[in-house]
C-alpha cells in the first residue's frame, strides 16, 4: 500500500514562497508522475503539476511562471515551490501519485495540507 | 482537453440509478477518469480509462464516454455514495471538471 504525506507551513505571507514536501512510502519512485493538486475552500480540484524521473516536469499553464516541482530520490520525497503567493493561493494542497496507461490518473493521494496565505 | 463541464448537483433516491455527466469538446477522443470526494477527505479514484474500476471499487460504479460527453453511472445508489464527484481528462495538461454534488435523498 503506497502512502503519501504532505508537510510544510500552514501559513504563508503574501508575496512569499509556499514550500511543501510529500514523503512517499514506495520503492518505485522513478516510475510514476508525482503530482500536486490543490482545492480552494468550497471549490473544485486544480492540477498544479507533476514531476517524472524520465519525462521531467509539466505544469498547469496558469501557474507555470510561479511553480517548481522537484524530486529527491535519496529522501523518497518530492517538493512544491510556489512563488509570489496571493490570497487566492489559499487551499488544501494534495500530493498524489500519477499512473499512466491511456490516461494519466491519480491512484494514491495524501491526506492534504491546509495552506493559508495571509499577513 | 481544455475545459470540462459538470452539473453542480444531482439528486437520486436510494436504490435508483444516478448519472453524472462531464462535457467537453470532442471528449470522446480522450480518456476520462472519475474521483469521489467525501467531506473532509481526499479524493478517491472510482473510474479510469473511461470505464475501468480500480480494485476495491464496487461494481455499481460504471463509466462511459462518447462524442462530447462522459458519464459516471451509479446503479443501486446507496447513502454512502453521497459525495462530490470530479471528472478528469489528460491530453497535454490535466484538467478536472468543476465537480458534481451527489445527494441521495
PDB file of C-alpha atoms in Angstrom:
ATOM      1  CA  UNK A   1       0.000   0.000   0.000  1.00  0.00           C
ATOM      2  CA  UNK A   2       1.517   3.301  -1.103  1.00  0.00           C
ATOM      3  CA  UNK A   3       1.273   6.143   1.371  1.00  0.00           C
ATOM      4  CA  UNK A   4       1.872   9.848   0.770  1.00  0.00           C
ATOM      5  CA  UNK A   5       2.207  12.505   3.463  1.00  0.00           C
ATOM      6  CA  UNK A   6       2.337  16.261   2.911  1.00  0.00           C
ATOM      7  CA  UNK A   7       4.287  18.535   5.236  1.00  0.00           C
ATOM      8  CA  UNK A   8       5.120  22.212   5.424  1.00  0.00           C
ATOM      9  CA  UNK A   9       3.954  25.514   6.917  1.00  0.00           C
ATOM     10  CA  UNK A  10       0.239  26.112   7.158  1.00  0.00           C
ATOM     11  CA  UNK A  11       0.566  29.887   6.933  1.00  0.00           C
ATOM     12  CA  UNK A  12       2.443  31.856   4.303  1.00  0.00           C
ATOM     13  CA  UNK A  13       2.638  35.634   3.917  1.00  0.00           C
ATOM     14  CA  UNK A  14       1.594  37.293   0.647  1.00  0.00           C
ATOM     15  CA  UNK A  15       4.436  37.669  -1.897  1.00  0.00           C
ATOM     16  CA  UNK A  16       6.470  34.924  -0.179  1.00  0.00           C
ATOM     17  CA  UNK A  17       7.155  31.357  -1.345  1.00  0.00           C
ATOM     18  CA  UNK A  18       4.963  28.410  -0.418  1.00  0.00           C
ATOM     19  CA  UNK A  19       7.088  25.279   0.110  1.00  0.00           C
ATOM     20  CA  UNK A  20       5.630  21.820   0.672  1.00  0.00           C
ATOM     21  CA  UNK A  21       7.100  18.330   0.758  1.00  0.00           C
ATOM     22  CA  UNK A  22       5.441  14.996   0.094  1.00  0.00           C
ATOM     23  CA  UNK A  23       7.064  11.909   1.596  1.00  0.00           C
ATOM     24  CA  UNK A  24       6.344   8.717  -0.303  1.00  0.00           C
ATOM     25  CA  UNK A  25       6.408   5.154   1.009  1.00  0.00           C
ATOM     26  CA  UNK A  26       7.234   3.491  -2.278  1.00  0.00           C
ATOM     27  CA  UNK A  27      10.271   1.792  -3.723  1.00  0.00           C
ATOM     28  CA  UNK A  28       9.318   2.720  -7.289  1.00  0.00           C
ATOM     29  CA  UNK A  29       9.650   6.469  -7.116  1.00  0.00           C
ATOM     30  CA  UNK A  30      11.213   6.561 -10.589  1.00  0.00           C
ATOM     31  CA  UNK A  31       8.182   5.080 -12.288  1.00  0.00           C
ATOM     32  CA  UNK A  32       5.334   7.492 -11.619  1.00  0.00           C
ATOM     33  CA  UNK A  33       4.139  11.052 -12.170  1.00  0.00           C
ATOM     34  CA  UNK A  34       4.434  12.640  -8.736  1.00  0.00           C
ATOM     35  CA  UNK A  35       1.880  15.405  -8.641  1.00  0.00           C
ATOM     36  CA  UNK A  36       0.466  18.319  -6.718  1.00  0.00           C
ATOM     37  CA  UNK A  37      -3.215  19.216  -6.799  1.00  0.00           C
ATOM     38  CA  UNK A  38      -4.981  21.889  -4.792  1.00  0.00           C
ATOM     39  CA  UNK A  39      -8.515  22.707  -3.706  1.00  0.00           C
ATOM     40  CA  UNK A  40      -9.503  26.229  -2.623  1.00  0.00           C
ATOM     41  CA  UNK A  41     -12.118  26.414   0.143  1.00  0.00           C
ATOM     42  CA  UNK A  42     -15.509  25.266  -1.139  1.00  0.00           C
ATOM     43  CA  UNK A  43     -14.198  24.840  -4.688  1.00  0.00           C
ATOM     44  CA  UNK A  44     -13.061  22.097  -7.032  1.00  0.00           C
ATOM     45  CA  UNK A  45      -9.754  20.434  -7.761  1.00  0.00           C
ATOM     46  CA  UNK A  46      -6.973  22.191  -9.654  1.00  0.00           C
ATOM     47  CA  UNK A  47      -3.952  20.354 -11.024  1.00  0.00           C
ATOM     48  CA  UNK A  48      -0.690  22.198 -10.291  1.00  0.00           C
ATOM     49  CA  UNK A  49       1.883  19.990 -11.979  1.00  0.00           C
ATOM     50  CA  UNK A  50       3.948  16.822 -11.909  1.00  0.00           C
ATOM     51  CA  UNK A  51       7.500  15.512 -11.924  1.00  0.00           C
ATOM     52  CA  UNK A  52       8.528  12.249 -13.591  1.00  0.00           C
ATOM     53  CA  UNK A  53      12.042  10.896 -13.300  1.00  0.00           C
ATOM     54  CA  UNK A  54      12.375  10.338 -17.065  1.00  0.00           C
ATOM     55  CA  UNK A  55       9.661  12.595 -18.527  1.00  0.00           C
ATOM     56  CA  UNK A  56      10.577  15.655 -16.481  1.00  0.00           C
ATOM     57  CA  UNK A  57       8.101  18.272 -15.332  1.00  0.00           C
ATOM     58  CA  UNK A  58       4.785  19.572 -16.614  1.00  0.00           C
ATOM     59  CA  UNK A  59       2.894  22.451 -15.027  1.00  0.00           C
ATOM     60  CA  UNK A  60      -0.564  23.950 -15.256  1.00  0.00           C
ATOM     61  CA  UNK A  61      -0.182  26.832 -17.753  1.00  0.00           C
ATOM     62  CA  UNK A  62      -1.956  29.204 -15.370  1.00  0.00           C
ATOM     63  CA  UNK A  63       0.682  28.595 -12.661  1.00  0.00           C
ATOM     64  CA  UNK A  64       3.741  27.757 -14.762  1.00  0.00           C
ATOM     65  CA  UNK A  65       5.565  31.035 -14.145  1.00  0.00           C
ATOM     66  CA  UNK A  66       5.437  30.556 -10.352  1.00  0.00           C
ATOM     67  CA  UNK A  67       5.786  26.784  -9.822  1.00  0.00           C
ATOM     68  CA  UNK A  68       8.675  24.388  -9.364  1.00  0.00           C
ATOM     69  CA  UNK A  69       8.259  20.692  -8.565  1.00  0.00           C
ATOM     70  CA  UNK A  70      11.315  18.605  -7.804  1.00  0.00           C
ATOM     71  CA  UNK A  71      12.104  15.036  -6.753  1.00  0.00           C
ATOM     72  CA  UNK A  72      14.659  13.891  -4.176  1.00  0.00           C
ATOM     73  CA  UNK A  73      15.076  10.156  -4.626  1.00  0.00           C
ATOM     74  CA  UNK A  74      17.573   9.845  -1.781  1.00  0.00           C
ATOM     75  CA  UNK A  75      14.887  11.002   0.639  1.00  0.00           C
ATOM     76  CA  UNK A  76      11.952   9.456  -1.207  1.00  0.00           C
ATOM     77  CA  UNK A  77      10.128  12.733  -1.378  1.00  0.00           C
ATOM     78  CA  UNK A  78       9.084  15.394  -3.850  1.00  0.00           C
ATOM     79  CA  UNK A  79       8.517  19.074  -3.294  1.00  0.00           C
ATOM     80  CA  UNK A  80       6.415  22.010  -4.415  1.00  0.00           C
ATOM     81  CA  UNK A  81       7.506  25.623  -4.501  1.00  0.00           C
ATOM     82  CA  UNK A  82       5.002  28.311  -5.430  1.00  0.00           C
ATOM     83  CA  UNK A  83       6.409  31.827  -5.634  1.00  0.00           C
ATOM     84  CA  UNK A  84       4.808  35.202  -5.026  1.00  0.00           C
ATOM     85  CA  UNK A  85       1.724  33.798  -3.353  1.00  0.00           C
ATOM     86  CA  UNK A  86      -1.523  35.726  -3.053  1.00  0.00           C
ATOM     87  CA  UNK A  87      -4.724  35.140  -1.094  1.00  0.00           C
ATOM     88  CA  UNK A  88      -6.165  33.133  -3.990  1.00  0.00           C
ATOM     89  CA  UNK A  89      -3.470  30.500  -3.392  1.00  0.00           C
ATOM     90  CA  UNK A  90      -5.143  29.605  -0.108  1.00  0.00           C
ATOM     91  CA  UNK A  91      -6.198  25.981  -0.477  1.00  0.00           C
ATOM     92  CA  UNK A  92      -5.819  22.411   0.665  1.00  0.00           C
ATOM     93  CA  UNK A  93      -2.791  21.069  -1.173  1.00  0.00           C
ATOM     94  CA  UNK A  94      -2.698  17.374  -2.033  1.00  0.00           C
ATOM     95  CA  UNK A  95       0.174  15.318  -3.295  1.00  0.00           C
ATOM     96  CA  UNK A  96      -0.729  12.330  -5.433  1.00  0.00           C
ATOM     97  CA  UNK A  97       0.792   9.508  -7.435  1.00  0.00           C
ATOM     98  CA  UNK A  98       0.064   9.649 -11.145  1.00  0.00           C
ATOM     99  CA  UNK A  99      -0.149   6.392 -13.047  1.00  0.00           C
ATOM    100  CA  UNK A 100      -0.364   6.302 -16.802  1.00  0.00           C
ATOM    101  CA  UNK A 101      -1.916   3.883 -19.223  1.00  0.00           C
ATOM    102  CA  UNK A 102      -4.095   5.595 -21.825  1.00  0.00           C
ATOM    103  CA  UNK A 103      -4.761   8.450 -19.440  1.00  0.00           C
ATOM    104  CA  UNK A 104      -2.819   9.843 -16.548  1.00  0.00           C
ATOM    105  CA  UNK A 105      -4.832   9.225 -13.383  1.00  0.00           C
ATOM    106  CA  UNK A 106      -4.178   9.631  -9.676  1.00  0.00           C
ATOM    107  CA  UNK A 107      -4.464   6.379  -7.750  1.00  0.00           C
ATOM    108  CA  UNK A 108      -2.977   7.373  -4.396  1.00  0.00           C
ATOM    109  CA  UNK A 109      -3.430  10.679  -2.600  1.00  0.00           C
ATOM    110  CA  UNK A 110      -2.059  12.238   0.548  1.00  0.00           C
ATOM    111  CA  UNK A 111      -4.407  13.433   3.271  1.00  0.00           C
ATOM    112  CA  UNK A 112      -3.945  17.049   2.194  1.00  0.00           C
ATOM    113  CA  UNK A 113      -2.491  20.051   3.990  1.00  0.00           C
ATOM    114  CA  UNK A 114      -4.275  23.363   4.522  1.00  0.00           C
ATOM    115  CA  UNK A 115      -2.210  26.357   3.468  1.00  0.00           C
ATOM    116  CA  UNK A 116      -3.460  29.872   4.182  1.00  0.00           C
ATOM    117  CA  UNK A 117      -1.948  32.949   2.588  1.00  0.00           C
ATOM    118  CA  UNK A 118      -2.337  35.853   4.962  1.00  0.00           C
ATOM    119  CA  UNK A 119      -0.253  38.562   6.612  1.00  0.00           C
TER     120      UNK A 119
ATOM    121  CA  UNK B   1      -8.604  18.833 -23.024  1.00  0.00           C
ATOM    122  CA  UNK B   2      -9.207  22.467 -22.161  1.00  0.00           C
ATOM    123  CA  UNK B   3     -12.422  22.689 -20.157  1.00  0.00           C
ATOM    124  CA  UNK B   4     -14.748  20.104 -18.637  1.00  0.00           C
ATOM    125  CA  UNK B   5     -18.293  20.960 -17.551  1.00  0.00           C
ATOM    126  CA  UNK B   6     -20.303  19.117 -14.913  1.00  0.00           C
ATOM    127  CA  UNK B   7     -23.735  19.858 -13.440  1.00  0.00           C
ATOM    128  CA  UNK B   8     -23.314  21.393  -9.966  1.00  0.00           C
ATOM    129  CA  UNK B   9     -25.713  18.938  -8.375  1.00  0.00           C
ATOM    130  CA  UNK B  10     -27.560  15.687  -8.978  1.00  0.00           C
ATOM    131  CA  UNK B  11     -30.167  14.087  -6.712  1.00  0.00           C
ATOM    132  CA  UNK B  12     -31.168  10.440  -6.587  1.00  0.00           C
ATOM    133  CA  UNK B  13     -33.325   8.229  -4.408  1.00  0.00           C
ATOM    134  CA  UNK B  14     -31.723   5.283  -2.641  1.00  0.00           C
ATOM    135  CA  UNK B  15     -31.644   2.211  -4.847  1.00  0.00           C
ATOM    136  CA  UNK B  16     -32.076   4.215  -8.038  1.00  0.00           C
ATOM    137  CA  UNK B  17     -29.530   4.956 -10.766  1.00  0.00           C
ATOM    138  CA  UNK B  18     -27.518   8.175 -10.676  1.00  0.00           C
ATOM    139  CA  UNK B  19     -25.903   9.594 -13.807  1.00  0.00           C
ATOM    140  CA  UNK B  20     -23.310  12.349 -13.638  1.00  0.00           C
ATOM    141  CA  UNK B  21     -22.151  13.901 -16.890  1.00  0.00           C
ATOM    142  CA  UNK B  22     -18.919  15.566 -17.915  1.00  0.00           C
ATOM    143  CA  UNK B  23     -18.871  17.552 -21.160  1.00  0.00           C
ATOM    144  CA  UNK B  24     -16.018  18.828 -23.261  1.00  0.00           C
ATOM    145  CA  UNK B  25     -15.169  19.415 -26.890  1.00  0.00           C
ATOM    146  CA  UNK B  26     -14.537  16.022 -28.546  1.00  0.00           C
ATOM    147  CA  UNK B  27     -14.161  14.476 -25.082  1.00  0.00           C
ATOM    148  CA  UNK B  28     -14.849  11.059 -26.586  1.00  0.00           C
ATOM    149  CA  UNK B  29     -11.476  11.288 -28.336  1.00  0.00           C
ATOM    150  CA  UNK B  30      -9.760  11.318 -24.940  1.00  0.00           C
ATOM    151  CA  UNK B  31      -9.846   9.069 -21.898  1.00  0.00           C
ATOM    152  CA  UNK B  32     -11.638  10.168 -18.750  1.00  0.00           C
ATOM    153  CA  UNK B  33     -11.391   9.191 -15.121  1.00  0.00           C
ATOM    154  CA  UNK B  34     -13.628   9.952 -12.138  1.00  0.00           C
ATOM    155  CA  UNK B  35     -12.983  10.685  -8.461  1.00  0.00           C
ATOM    156  CA  UNK B  36     -15.266  10.569  -5.439  1.00  0.00           C
ATOM    157  CA  UNK B  37     -14.611  13.012  -2.611  1.00  0.00           C
ATOM    158  CA  UNK B  38     -16.460  12.916   0.697  1.00  0.00           C
ATOM    159  CA  UNK B  39     -16.390  15.917   3.064  1.00  0.00           C
ATOM    160  CA  UNK B  40     -13.043  16.361   4.763  1.00  0.00           C
ATOM    161  CA  UNK B  41     -11.443  13.504   2.826  1.00  0.00           C
ATOM    162  CA  UNK B  42      -9.042  13.138  -0.077  1.00  0.00           C
ATOM    163  CA  UNK B  43     -10.411  12.196  -3.493  1.00  0.00           C
ATOM    164  CA  UNK B  44     -10.667   8.509  -4.362  1.00  0.00           C
ATOM    165  CA  UNK B  45     -10.327   7.170  -7.908  1.00  0.00           C
ATOM    166  CA  UNK B  46     -13.505   5.292  -8.883  1.00  0.00           C
ATOM    167  CA  UNK B  47     -13.164   5.016 -12.696  1.00  0.00           C
ATOM    168  CA  UNK B  48     -10.164   5.329 -15.051  1.00  0.00           C
ATOM    169  CA  UNK B  49      -9.788   4.981 -18.806  1.00  0.00           C
ATOM    170  CA  UNK B  50     -13.487   5.772 -19.273  1.00  0.00           C
ATOM    171  CA  UNK B  51     -14.859   2.541 -17.820  1.00  0.00           C
ATOM    172  CA  UNK B  52     -12.301   0.653 -15.706  1.00  0.00           C
ATOM    173  CA  UNK B  53     -12.796   0.201 -11.984  1.00  0.00           C
ATOM    174  CA  UNK B  54      -9.798   0.106  -9.612  1.00  0.00           C
ATOM    175  CA  UNK B  55      -9.729  -2.817  -7.213  1.00  0.00           C
ATOM    176  CA  UNK B  56     -11.994  -2.264  -4.245  1.00  0.00           C
ATOM    177  CA  UNK B  57     -14.487  -0.049  -6.101  1.00  0.00           C
ATOM    178  CA  UNK B  58     -17.984  -1.576  -6.105  1.00  0.00           C
ATOM    179  CA  UNK B  59     -19.437  -2.884  -9.352  1.00  0.00           C
ATOM    180  CA  UNK B  60     -22.310  -0.400  -9.111  1.00  0.00           C
ATOM    181  CA  UNK B  61     -19.882   2.269 -10.391  1.00  0.00           C
ATOM    182  CA  UNK B  62     -19.504   2.333 -14.177  1.00  0.00           C
ATOM    183  CA  UNK B  63     -18.426   4.798 -16.821  1.00  0.00           C
ATOM    184  CA  UNK B  64     -18.814   5.581 -20.495  1.00  0.00           C
ATOM    185  CA  UNK B  65     -17.508   8.205 -22.907  1.00  0.00           C
ATOM    186  CA  UNK B  66     -18.666   9.129 -26.392  1.00  0.00           C
ATOM    187  CA  UNK B  67     -18.962  12.241 -28.511  1.00  0.00           C
ATOM    188  CA  UNK B  68     -18.672  15.250 -26.247  1.00  0.00           C
ATOM    189  CA  UNK B  69     -19.885  13.617 -23.036  1.00  0.00           C
ATOM    190  CA  UNK B  70     -18.527  11.195 -20.457  1.00  0.00           C
ATOM    191  CA  UNK B  71     -20.923   9.708 -17.917  1.00  0.00           C
ATOM    192  CA  UNK B  72     -20.426   8.200 -14.487  1.00  0.00           C
ATOM    193  CA  UNK B  73     -23.289   5.866 -13.588  1.00  0.00           C
ATOM    194  CA  UNK B  74     -24.009   4.581 -10.102  1.00  0.00           C
ATOM    195  CA  UNK B  75     -26.532   1.742 -10.098  1.00  0.00           C
ATOM    196  CA  UNK B  76     -28.475   0.952  -6.942  1.00  0.00           C
ATOM    197  CA  UNK B  77     -27.201   4.141  -5.312  1.00  0.00           C
ATOM    198  CA  UNK B  78     -26.561   3.900  -1.591  1.00  0.00           C
ATOM    199  CA  UNK B  79     -26.464   6.577   1.086  1.00  0.00           C
ATOM    200  CA  UNK B  80     -22.682   6.082   1.324  1.00  0.00           C
ATOM    201  CA  UNK B  81     -22.347   7.251  -2.296  1.00  0.00           C
ATOM    202  CA  UNK B  82     -23.339  10.787  -1.346  1.00  0.00           C
ATOM    203  CA  UNK B  83     -20.244  12.837  -2.214  1.00  0.00           C
ATOM    204  CA  UNK B  84     -18.700  15.227  -4.712  1.00  0.00           C
ATOM    205  CA  UNK B  85     -17.642  13.647  -7.989  1.00  0.00           C
ATOM    206  CA  UNK B  86     -14.993  15.044 -10.343  1.00  0.00           C
ATOM    207  CA  UNK B  87     -14.156  14.027 -13.895  1.00  0.00           C
ATOM    208  CA  UNK B  88     -10.609  14.403 -15.179  1.00  0.00           C
ATOM    209  CA  UNK B  89      -9.018  14.148 -18.610  1.00  0.00           C
ATOM    210  CA  UNK B  90      -5.471  14.389 -19.945  1.00  0.00           C
ATOM    211  CA  UNK B  91      -4.135  15.480 -23.273  1.00  0.00           C
ATOM    212  CA  UNK B  92      -1.084  17.641 -22.793  1.00  0.00           C
ATOM    213  CA  UNK B  93      -2.314  19.035 -19.498  1.00  0.00           C
ATOM    214  CA  UNK B  94      -4.515  17.587 -16.792  1.00  0.00           C
ATOM    215  CA  UNK B  95      -7.945  19.117 -16.400  1.00  0.00           C
ATOM    216  CA  UNK B  96     -10.633  18.499 -13.781  1.00  0.00           C
ATOM    217  CA  UNK B  97     -14.302  19.196 -14.160  1.00  0.00           C
ATOM    218  CA  UNK B  98     -15.887  21.596 -11.715  1.00  0.00           C
ATOM    219  CA  UNK B  99     -17.429  18.783  -9.677  1.00  0.00           C
ATOM    220  CA  UNK B 100     -20.945  17.491  -9.039  1.00  0.00           C
ATOM    221  CA  UNK B 101     -22.512  17.142  -5.624  1.00  0.00           C
ATOM    222  CA  UNK B 102     -24.499  13.906  -5.497  1.00  0.00           C
ATOM    223  CA  UNK B 103     -27.312  13.931  -2.961  1.00  0.00           C
ATOM    224  CA  UNK B 104     -29.027  10.681  -2.026  1.00  0.00           C
ATOM    225  CA  UNK B 105     -32.477  11.679  -0.813  1.00  0.00           C
TER     226      UNK B 105
END
